[in-house]
Amino acid sequence: MAYRPDLLVPYGYGRDERTLEQVRTWLLAHHHPEYVERLVAWLDAQDGHIGPGGGWRAGGAQPNKPGFAPEGKSFHQDQNFADGFCGAAAVDLVARNGTSVHRAPTWSEVPAQGSAEAKTWGVHCNVGTPGKVGSEPWHIQPIELDGWQTWWNQGRPAPVVGYPFPDRFPPDPDPEPEPTPAPQPSEEDDPMFIARDVTTGKMWLGNLISKVQVDDVTAQHRIAFAQRAGRPILNTDGKPVLWEHKLSTVLAVSDAQIRALGGAPV
Ligand SMILES: [Zn+2]
């Protein structure tokens, strides 16, 4: 997200504040959405120091005063853009002023037309020359828009969607590499696999072997035989050998049991 939704910014010409999310929603009601995204991102970069004083004006509401565009020729009013959007594309900014009512921003606080800051964010303050009488550092528009008549003569271009202001299109995070599955040794390849108990599986035997360091060929053969037979290894008392039993118990599997299962004792 290119802006902090909860960031509080000055709003209006008193002492009000709104969150950037509220400002964005308020702007989207009347302003070109591409302009809104750029302006909100630039406002976020001002860290809550600058906000909107005024925005959209209804038809007929343009003040008939010096310094104001003629009725119907202001980007504060609805205009028909070439992309089919009908709405506004200008805001008048205010700056925080301590505990006093918000003040007008100075030229040093806004992206003047032609400046690097204007190019970065895609919005500019284009009315008048900085420092000259009659200039308006508070009036901000998309950089595609300058004077109304010029815009009209150029075919009413809309702000071009997708202006690449900072953090608008964060790069995709590197995808997590797929973990390479550890090769699963086949049972034949596993030196620890000698037999599988039909109820408890490989683990008990592995544990048994690791616990008692089976190196006794006789025990290994007996266990292996029982595994091939698909039968649990029986203890001398006829109960299955469990993994926690000691090697001596495994060795206690009798030759008679092996024979009974159809094998030959080793
Ligand atoms: Zn204005």
PDB file of C-alpha atoms in Angstrom, residues 32 34 38 144 158-163 168:
ATOM      1  CA  HIS A  32     -10.464  11.252 -11.080  1.00  0.00           C
ATOM      2  CA  GLU A  34      -5.833   8.151 -10.887  1.00  0.00           C
ATOM      3  CA  ARG A  38      -1.258  10.036  -6.719  1.00  0.00           C
ATOM      4  CA  GLU A 144      -0.915  16.152 -17.246  1.00  0.00           C
ATOM      5  CA  ALA A 158      -7.117  12.347 -18.557  1.00  0.00           C
ATOM      6  CA  PRO A 159      -4.336  11.602 -16.100  1.00  0.00           C
ATOM      7  CA  VAL A 160      -2.673   8.462 -17.402  1.00  0.00           C
ATOM      8  CA  VAL A 161      -3.523   5.482 -15.219  1.00  0.00           C
ATOM      9  CA  GLY A 162      -0.663   3.742 -13.428  1.00  0.00           C
ATOM     10  CA  TYR A 163       1.721   6.609 -12.748  1.00  0.00           C
ATOM     11  CA  ARG A 168       2.901   2.119  -5.965  1.00  0.00           C
TER      12      ARG A 168
END
